[in-house]
PDB file of C-alpha atoms in Angstrom:
ATOM      1  CA  MET A  20      71.174  -2.193 -15.803  1.00 41.00           C
ATOM      2  CA  GLY A  21      68.021  -2.624 -13.758  1.00 41.00           C
ATOM      3  CA  VAL A  22      67.448   1.128 -13.895  1.00 42.00           C
ATOM      4  CA  VAL A  23      67.660   1.020 -17.679  1.00 40.00           C
ATOM      5  CA  LEU A  24      65.184  -1.847 -17.967  1.00 41.00           C
ATOM      6  CA  GLY A  25      62.813  -0.326 -15.465  1.00 43.00           C
ATOM      7  CA  CYS A  26      62.831   3.035 -17.172  1.00 45.00           C
ATOM      8  CA  MET A  27      62.378   1.571 -20.613  1.00 43.00           C
ATOM      9  CA  SER A  28      59.482  -0.459 -19.332  1.00 42.00           C
ATOM     10  CA  SER A  29      57.643   2.693 -18.348  1.00 44.00           C
ATOM     11  CA  GLN A  30      56.970   3.244 -22.015  1.00 45.00           C
ATOM     12  CA  PHE A  31      54.014   0.890 -21.652  1.00 39.00           C
ATOM     13  CA  LEU A  32      52.062   4.002 -20.805  1.00 38.00           C
ATOM     14  CA  SER A  33      52.106   4.861 -24.479  1.00 39.00           C
ATOM     15  CA  CYS A  34      52.446   1.471 -26.162  1.00 40.00           C
ATOM     16  CA  LEU A  35      52.372  -2.171 -25.187  1.00 35.00           C
ATOM     17  CA  ALA A  36      55.150  -3.928 -26.955  1.00 33.00           C
ATOM     18  CA  SER A  37      56.814  -3.098 -30.210  1.00 37.00           C
ATOM     19  CA  LEU A  38      58.146   0.426 -30.138  1.00 34.00           C
ATOM     20  CA  GLY A  39      60.191   2.491 -32.507  1.00 35.00           C
ATOM     21  CA  CYS A  40      61.242   2.714 -36.135  1.00 35.00           C
ATOM     22  CA  SER A  41      64.307   1.694 -38.035  1.00 35.00           C
ATOM     23  CA  CYS A  42      67.251   4.070 -38.230  1.00 35.00           C
ATOM     24  CA  CYS A  43      67.890   2.997 -41.792  1.00 35.00           C
ATOM     25  CA  CYS A  44      64.431   3.853 -43.021  1.00 37.00           C
ATOM     26  CA  ALA A  45      64.821   7.304 -41.578  1.00 38.00           C
ATOM     27  CA  ALA A  46      68.046   7.864 -43.455  1.00 37.00           C
ATOM     28  CA  CYS A  47      66.801   6.676 -46.818  1.00 37.00           C
ATOM     29  CA  ARG A  48      63.745   8.214 -48.459  1.00 41.00           C
ATOM     30  CA  SER A  49      63.480   5.435 -50.992  1.00 41.00           C
ATOM     31  CA  PHE A  50      62.910   2.841 -48.313  1.00 42.00           C
ATOM     32  CA  LYS A  51      59.204   2.243 -47.663  1.00 45.00           C
ATOM     33  CA  VAL A  52      57.756  -0.007 -45.015  1.00 45.00           C
ATOM     34  CA  SER A  53      54.484  -1.666 -45.952  1.00 48.00           C
ATOM     35  CA  GLY A  54      52.357  -4.159 -44.134  1.00 59.00           C
ATOM     36  CA  SER A  55      51.849  -4.836 -40.471  1.00 69.00           C
ATOM     37  CA  ILE A  56      55.003  -6.942 -40.182  1.00 77.00           C
ATOM     38  CA  GLY A  57      57.202  -4.207 -41.628  1.00 77.00           C
ATOM     39  CA  THR A  58      55.607  -1.651 -39.331  1.00 81.00           C
ATOM     40  CA  ARG A  59      56.222  -3.793 -36.260  1.00 82.00           C
ATOM     41  CA  ILE A  60      59.827  -4.379 -37.249  1.00 86.00           C
ATOM     42  CA  SER A  61      60.318  -0.649 -37.691  1.00 86.00           C
ATOM     43  CA  TYR A  62      58.848   0.149 -34.283  1.00 87.00           C
ATOM     44  CA  ALA A  63      60.976  -2.568 -32.697  1.00 87.00           C
ATOM     45  CA  GLY A  64      64.043  -1.078 -34.393  1.00 88.00           C
ATOM     46  CA  MET A  65      63.216   2.315 -32.961  1.00 87.00           C
ATOM     47  CA  PHE A  66      62.840   0.819 -29.504  1.00 88.00           C
ATOM     48  CA  LEU A  67      66.206  -0.900 -29.887  1.00 90.00           C
ATOM     49  CA  LEU A  68      67.852   2.348 -30.993  1.00 90.00           C
ATOM     50  CA  ASN A  69      66.412   4.292 -28.073  1.00 88.00           C
ATOM     51  CA  SER A  70      67.379   1.541 -25.637  1.00 87.00           C
ATOM     52  CA  THR A  71      70.945   1.476 -26.939  1.00 87.00           C
ATOM     53  CA  ILE A  72      71.311   5.222 -26.535  1.00 84.00           C
ATOM     54  CA  ALA A  73      69.736   5.052 -23.068  1.00 84.00           C
ATOM     55  CA  TYR A  74      72.201   2.368 -22.052  1.00 83.00           C
ATOM     56  CA  ALA A  75      75.070   4.493 -23.336  1.00 79.00           C
ATOM     57  CA  MET A  76      73.795   7.299 -21.118  1.00 75.00           C
ATOM     58  CA  THR A  77      74.557   5.253 -18.022  1.00 76.00           C
ATOM     59  CA  THR A  78      78.203   6.308 -18.346  1.00 72.00           C
ATOM     60  CA  SER A  79      79.895   9.679 -18.698  1.00 68.00           C
ATOM     61  CA  TRP A  80      80.753   8.783 -22.297  1.00 70.00           C
ATOM     62  CA  GLY A  81      77.141   9.183 -23.332  1.00 62.00           C
ATOM     63  CA  ILE A  82      76.644  12.590 -21.761  1.00 62.00           C
ATOM     64  CA  ASP A  83      80.010  13.789 -23.076  1.00 69.00           C
ATOM     65  CA  LEU A  84      78.898  12.787 -26.556  1.00 70.00           C
ATOM     66  CA  VAL A  85      75.686  14.786 -26.151  1.00 64.00           C
ATOM     67  CA  LYS A  86      77.742  17.777 -25.036  1.00 69.00           C
ATOM     68  CA  ARG A  87      79.982  17.548 -28.107  1.00 74.00           C
ATOM     69  CA  ILE A  88      77.076  17.085 -30.513  1.00 71.00           C
ATOM     70  CA  SER A  89      75.254  20.106 -29.058  1.00 67.00           C
ATOM     71  CA  TRP A  90      78.454  22.222 -29.225  1.00 72.00           C
ATOM     72  CA  GLY A  91      78.394  22.608 -25.466  1.00 62.00           C
ATOM     73  CA  PHE A  92      74.800  23.884 -25.308  1.00 65.00           C
ATOM     74  CA  ILE A  93      73.657  20.815 -23.368  1.00 61.00           C
ATOM     75  CA  SER A  94      76.001  20.402 -20.421  1.00 61.00           C
ATOM     76  CA  LEU A  95      74.648  18.511 -17.424  1.00 58.00           C
ATOM     77  CA  LYS A  96      76.669  18.718 -14.224  1.00 60.00           C
ATOM     78  CA  CYS A  97      75.672  17.184 -10.924  1.00 54.00           C
ATOM     79  CA  PRO A  98      77.389  15.210  -8.130  1.00 48.00           C
ATOM     80  CA  GLU A  99      78.210  11.517  -8.455  1.00 45.00           C
ATOM     81  CA  GLY A 100      77.210  11.399 -12.127  1.00 45.00           C
ATOM     82  CA  VAL A 101      73.463  11.360 -11.513  1.00 48.00           C
ATOM     83  CA  CYS A 102      72.680  13.277 -14.693  1.00 54.00           C
ATOM     84  CA  TYR A 103      74.460  10.921 -17.011  1.00 61.00           C
ATOM     85  CA  GLY A 104      73.287   7.905 -15.046  1.00 72.00           C
ATOM     86  CA  THR A 105      69.751   7.444 -13.851  1.00 76.00           C
ATOM     87  CA  LEU A 106      68.188  10.711 -14.983  1.00 79.00           C
ATOM     88  CA  ALA A 107      69.695  10.614 -18.466  1.00 79.00           C
ATOM     89  CA  VAL A 108      68.200   7.168 -19.006  1.00 83.00           C
ATOM     90  CA  HIS A 109      64.816   8.386 -17.833  1.00 84.00           C
ATOM     91  CA  ARG A 110      65.039  11.343 -20.198  1.00 85.00           C
ATOM     92  CA  MET A 111      65.566   9.072 -23.196  1.00 85.00           C
ATOM     93  CA  CYS A 112      62.738   6.772 -22.145  1.00 86.00           C
ATOM     94  CA  PHE A 113      60.441   9.710 -21.485  1.00 89.00           C
ATOM     95  CA  SER A 114      61.083  11.126 -24.940  1.00 89.00           C
ATOM     96  CA  LEU A 115      60.132   7.846 -26.608  1.00 89.00           C
ATOM     97  CA  SER A 116      57.037   7.522 -24.413  1.00 88.00           C
ATOM     98  CA  LEU A 117      55.946  11.043 -25.301  1.00 89.00           C
ATOM     99  CA  TRP A 118      56.623  10.274 -28.958  1.00 90.00           C
ATOM    100  CA  HIS A 119      54.201   7.351 -28.836  1.00 87.00           C
ATOM    101  CA  VAL A 120      51.604   9.368 -26.963  1.00 88.00           C
ATOM    102  CA  ILE A 121      51.672  11.940 -29.762  1.00 90.00           C
ATOM    103  CA  LEU A 122      51.379   9.214 -32.407  1.00 87.00           C
ATOM    104  CA  GLY A 123      48.516   7.677 -30.467  1.00 85.00           C
ATOM    105  CA  LEU A 124      46.642  10.957 -30.399  1.00 88.00           C
ATOM    106  CA  LEU A 125      47.236  11.484 -34.111  1.00 87.00           C
ATOM    107  CA  THR A 126      45.837   8.037 -34.923  1.00 85.00           C
ATOM    108  CA  LEU A 127      42.916   8.243 -32.496  1.00 85.00           C
ATOM    109  CA  GLY A 128      39.830   6.777 -34.153  1.00 81.00           C
ATOM    110  CA  VAL A 129      41.751   5.002 -36.949  1.00 78.00           C
ATOM    111  CA  GLU A 130      40.371   1.479 -37.291  1.00 78.00           C
ATOM    112  CA  ASP A 131      42.113   0.123 -40.391  1.00 74.00           C
ATOM    113  CA  SER A 132      44.879   0.908 -42.879  1.00 75.00           C
ATOM    114  CA  ARG A 133      42.402   2.424 -45.346  1.00 78.00           C
ATOM    115  CA  HIS A 134      41.857   5.424 -43.109  1.00 79.00           C
ATOM    116  CA  PRO A 135      43.640   8.585 -44.353  1.00 79.00           C
ATOM    117  CA  ARG A 136      45.464   9.004 -41.047  1.00 79.00           C
ATOM    118  CA  ALA A 137      46.695   5.390 -41.059  1.00 79.00           C
ATOM    119  CA  VAL A 138      49.822   6.611 -42.836  1.00 82.00           C
ATOM    120  CA  VAL A 139      50.882   8.151 -39.518  1.00 81.00           C
ATOM    121  CA  GLN A 140      51.117   4.649 -38.079  1.00 81.00           C
ATOM    122  CA  ASN A 141      52.536   2.812 -41.086  1.00 81.00           C
ATOM    123  CA  GLY A 142      54.594   5.475 -42.849  1.00 79.00           C
ATOM    124  CA  LEU A 143      56.202   8.916 -42.598  1.00 83.00           C
ATOM    125  CA  TRP A 144      59.216   7.346 -40.900  1.00 85.00           C
ATOM    126  CA  ILE A 145      61.569  10.190 -41.738  1.00 88.00           C
ATOM    127  CA  PHE A 146      59.350  12.743 -40.023  1.00 90.00           C
ATOM    128  CA  LYS A 147      58.667  10.435 -37.107  1.00 89.00           C
ATOM    129  CA  PHE A 148      62.370   9.791 -36.624  1.00 90.00           C
ATOM    130  CA  LEU A 149      63.110  13.514 -36.691  1.00 91.00           C
ATOM    131  CA  GLY A 150      60.285  14.109 -34.226  1.00 89.00           C
ATOM    132  CA  TRP A 151      61.730  11.544 -31.851  1.00 90.00           C
ATOM    133  CA  ALA A 152      65.181  13.112 -32.145  1.00 89.00           C
ATOM    134  CA  VAL A 153      63.791  16.553 -31.310  1.00 91.00           C
ATOM    135  CA  LEU A 154      61.948  15.195 -28.276  1.00 90.00           C
ATOM    136  CA  ALA A 155      65.083  13.395 -27.107  1.00 87.00           C
ATOM    137  CA  VAL A 156      67.125  16.600 -27.269  1.00 85.00           C
ATOM    138  CA  LEU A 157      64.437  18.691 -25.589  1.00 87.00           C
ATOM    139  CA  SER A 158      64.136  16.160 -22.756  1.00 84.00           C
ATOM    140  CA  PHE A 159      67.602  17.178 -21.567  1.00 80.00           C
ATOM    141  CA  VAL A 160      66.399  20.738 -21.055  1.00 81.00           C
ATOM    142  CA  ILE A 161      63.652  19.694 -18.614  1.00 83.00           C
ATOM    143  CA  PRO A 162      64.661  20.256 -14.952  1.00 81.00           C
ATOM    144  CA  ASN A 163      65.881  17.274 -12.957  1.00 79.00           C
ATOM    145  CA  GLY A 164      63.052  17.587 -10.444  1.00 81.00           C
ATOM    146  CA  PHE A 165      60.504  16.440 -12.996  1.00 85.00           C
ATOM    147  CA  PHE A 166      62.415  13.260 -13.767  1.00 82.00           C
ATOM    148  CA  GLN A 167      63.002  12.531 -10.105  1.00 81.00           C
ATOM    149  CA  PHE A 168      59.216  12.388  -9.691  1.00 86.00           C
ATOM    150  CA  TYR A 169      58.822  10.559 -13.002  1.00 85.00           C
ATOM    151  CA  SER A 170      61.346   7.873 -12.065  1.00 82.00           C
ATOM    152  CA  ARG A 171      59.876   7.223  -8.623  1.00 83.00           C
ATOM    153  CA  TYR A 172      56.201   6.989  -9.538  1.00 84.00           C
ATOM    154  CA  VAL A 173      55.398   6.974 -13.261  1.00 86.00           C
ATOM    155  CA  ALA A 174      58.273   4.755 -14.405  1.00 84.00           C
ATOM    156  CA  MET A 175      57.861   2.248 -11.574  1.00 86.00           C
ATOM    157  CA  VAL A 176      54.149   1.772 -12.222  1.00 89.00           C
ATOM    158  CA  GLY A 177      54.692   1.603 -15.964  1.00 85.00           C
ATOM    159  CA  ALA A 178      57.492  -0.936 -15.534  1.00 85.00           C
ATOM    160  CA  GLY A 179      55.297  -3.256 -13.510  1.00 89.00           C
ATOM    161  CA  VAL A 180      52.426  -3.120 -15.993  1.00 90.00           C
ATOM    162  CA  PHE A 181      54.813  -3.510 -18.911  1.00 85.00           C
ATOM    163  CA  LEU A 182      56.380  -6.668 -17.467  1.00 90.00           C
ATOM    164  CA  LEU A 183      52.949  -8.130 -16.729  1.00 93.00           C
ATOM    165  CA  VAL A 184      51.734  -7.533 -20.285  1.00 92.00           C
ATOM    166  CA  GLN A 185      54.948  -8.913 -21.767  1.00 89.00           C
ATOM    167  CA  LEU A 186      54.598 -12.025 -19.627  1.00 91.00           C
ATOM    168  CA  VAL A 187      51.075 -12.580 -20.928  1.00 93.00           C
ATOM    169  CA  LEU A 188      52.207 -12.062 -24.526  1.00 90.00           C
ATOM    170  CA  LEU A 189      55.147 -14.430 -24.068  1.00 88.00           C
ATOM    171  CA  VAL A 190      52.985 -17.186 -22.615  1.00 90.00           C
ATOM    172  CA  ASP A 191      50.421 -16.710 -25.375  1.00 91.00           C
ATOM    173  CA  PHE A 192      53.146 -16.886 -28.028  1.00 88.00           C
ATOM    174  CA  ALA A 193      54.614 -20.083 -26.547  1.00 86.00           C
ATOM    175  CA  TYR A 194      51.158 -21.671 -26.315  1.00 88.00           C
ATOM    176  CA  ASN A 195      50.268 -20.846 -29.924  1.00 89.00           C
ATOM    177  CA  LEU A 196      53.647 -22.076 -31.142  1.00 86.00           C
ATOM    178  CA  ALA A 197      53.289 -25.369 -29.294  1.00 87.00           C
ATOM    179  CA  GLU A 198      49.719 -25.859 -30.554  1.00 89.00           C
ATOM    180  CA  GLY A 199      50.859 -25.127 -34.093  1.00 87.00           C
ATOM    181  CA  CYS A 200      53.637 -27.712 -33.931  1.00 86.00           C
ATOM    182  CA  ILE A 201      51.288 -30.342 -32.495  1.00 88.00           C
ATOM    183  CA  ASP A 202      48.654 -29.688 -35.183  1.00 88.00           C
ATOM    184  CA  ARG A 203      51.232 -29.936 -37.969  1.00 88.00           C
ATOM    185  CA  TRP A 204      52.617 -33.140 -36.486  1.00 86.00           C
ATOM    186  CA  GLU A 205      49.157 -34.727 -36.267  1.00 85.00           C
ATOM    187  CA  GLN A 206      48.282 -33.678 -39.813  1.00 87.00           C
ATOM    188  CA  THR A 207      51.533 -34.638 -41.551  1.00 85.00           C
ATOM    189  CA  GLU A 208      53.045 -37.138 -39.079  1.00 81.00           C
ATOM    190  CA  ARG A 209      56.431 -35.699 -39.942  1.00 85.00           C
ATOM    191  CA  PRO A 210      58.973 -35.979 -37.098  1.00 83.00           C
ATOM    192  CA  LEU A 211      60.207 -32.479 -37.937  1.00 87.00           C
ATOM    193  CA  TRP A 212      57.418 -30.798 -35.990  1.00 86.00           C
ATOM    194  CA  ARG A 213      57.809 -33.139 -33.023  1.00 84.00           C
ATOM    195  CA  ASN A 214      61.537 -32.567 -32.922  1.00 88.00           C
ATOM    196  CA  LEU A 215      61.026 -28.840 -33.287  1.00 87.00           C
ATOM    197  CA  LEU A 216      58.677 -28.760 -30.300  1.00 86.00           C
ATOM    198  CA  VAL A 217      60.803 -30.991 -28.074  1.00 88.00           C
ATOM    199  CA  GLY A 218      64.092 -29.440 -29.162  1.00 89.00           C
ATOM    200  CA  GLY A 219      62.780 -25.905 -28.794  1.00 86.00           C
ATOM    201  CA  THR A 220      61.480 -26.628 -25.298  1.00 88.00           C
ATOM    202  CA  ALA A 221      64.768 -28.215 -24.239  1.00 91.00           C
ATOM    203  CA  GLY A 222      66.712 -25.340 -25.781  1.00 90.00           C
ATOM    204  CA  MET A 223      64.696 -22.768 -23.857  1.00 87.00           C
ATOM    205  CA  TYR A 224      65.358 -24.600 -20.586  1.00 91.00           C
ATOM    206  CA  VAL A 225      69.073 -24.745 -21.332  1.00 93.00           C
ATOM    207  CA  ALA A 226      69.117 -21.036 -22.213  1.00 92.00           C
ATOM    208  CA  PHE A 227      67.219 -20.234 -18.995  1.00 90.00           C
ATOM    209  CA  LEU A 228      69.685 -22.158 -16.857  1.00 93.00           C
ATOM    210  CA  ALA A 229      72.664 -20.631 -18.657  1.00 93.00           C
ATOM    211  CA  MET A 230      71.413 -17.072 -18.199  1.00 91.00           C
ATOM    212  CA  THR A 231      70.529 -17.712 -14.564  1.00 92.00           C
ATOM    213  CA  ILE A 232      74.013 -19.031 -13.839  1.00 92.00           C
ATOM    214  CA  ALA A 233      75.555 -16.112 -15.742  1.00 89.00           C
ATOM    215  CA  ASP A 234      73.595 -13.655 -13.581  1.00 84.00           C
ATOM    216  CA  TYR A 235      75.289 -15.000 -10.469  1.00 87.00           C
ATOM    217  CA  LEU A 236      78.765 -15.353 -11.965  1.00 83.00           C
ATOM    218  CA  LEU A 237      79.108 -12.126 -13.947  1.00 71.00           C
TER     219      LEU A 237
END
């Protein structure tokens, strides 16, 4: 599991947080995502989809599925299941990272949503989903030596930076949320905001302790 998280974290090299698009919006042409919130949700959905597939690749079931889908064209064989374990996960993460690098280059110089190329960031989900799928398939054709280097150096550095940035974002989010609850409480004097702040803080501590205990027991 640590390999999966570390590899996925390397995608910071192409984006900082929310990654991906929604599988549903790729399957339905009538679905249109508008606004920054919808765009972020779509990228997060894409990240979740890629992460799920990468996790499935940690077992032989995932690589067997790829073999069946490709009608036997993609058949990875190596000792001790390395291909469908570590390297397969890195291939999926690399494809998503490359996907975001391409999107970044296409939107280079775009400053707001009124720019003609802003649609690359906020729309065209069907084409972007197909592009990601093509990159994911092609990543399994790249020799293992490349991903051995990628996993040892690129992914490790990217994982460290990714975790650092996420920590900063998480602390900033918690601080803004707490300040917002305090301001609302002072303005309205409603106990709802006080209870929300105290209850949310207590709930996070309980969740932290529960997950820590589960890590040692499971």
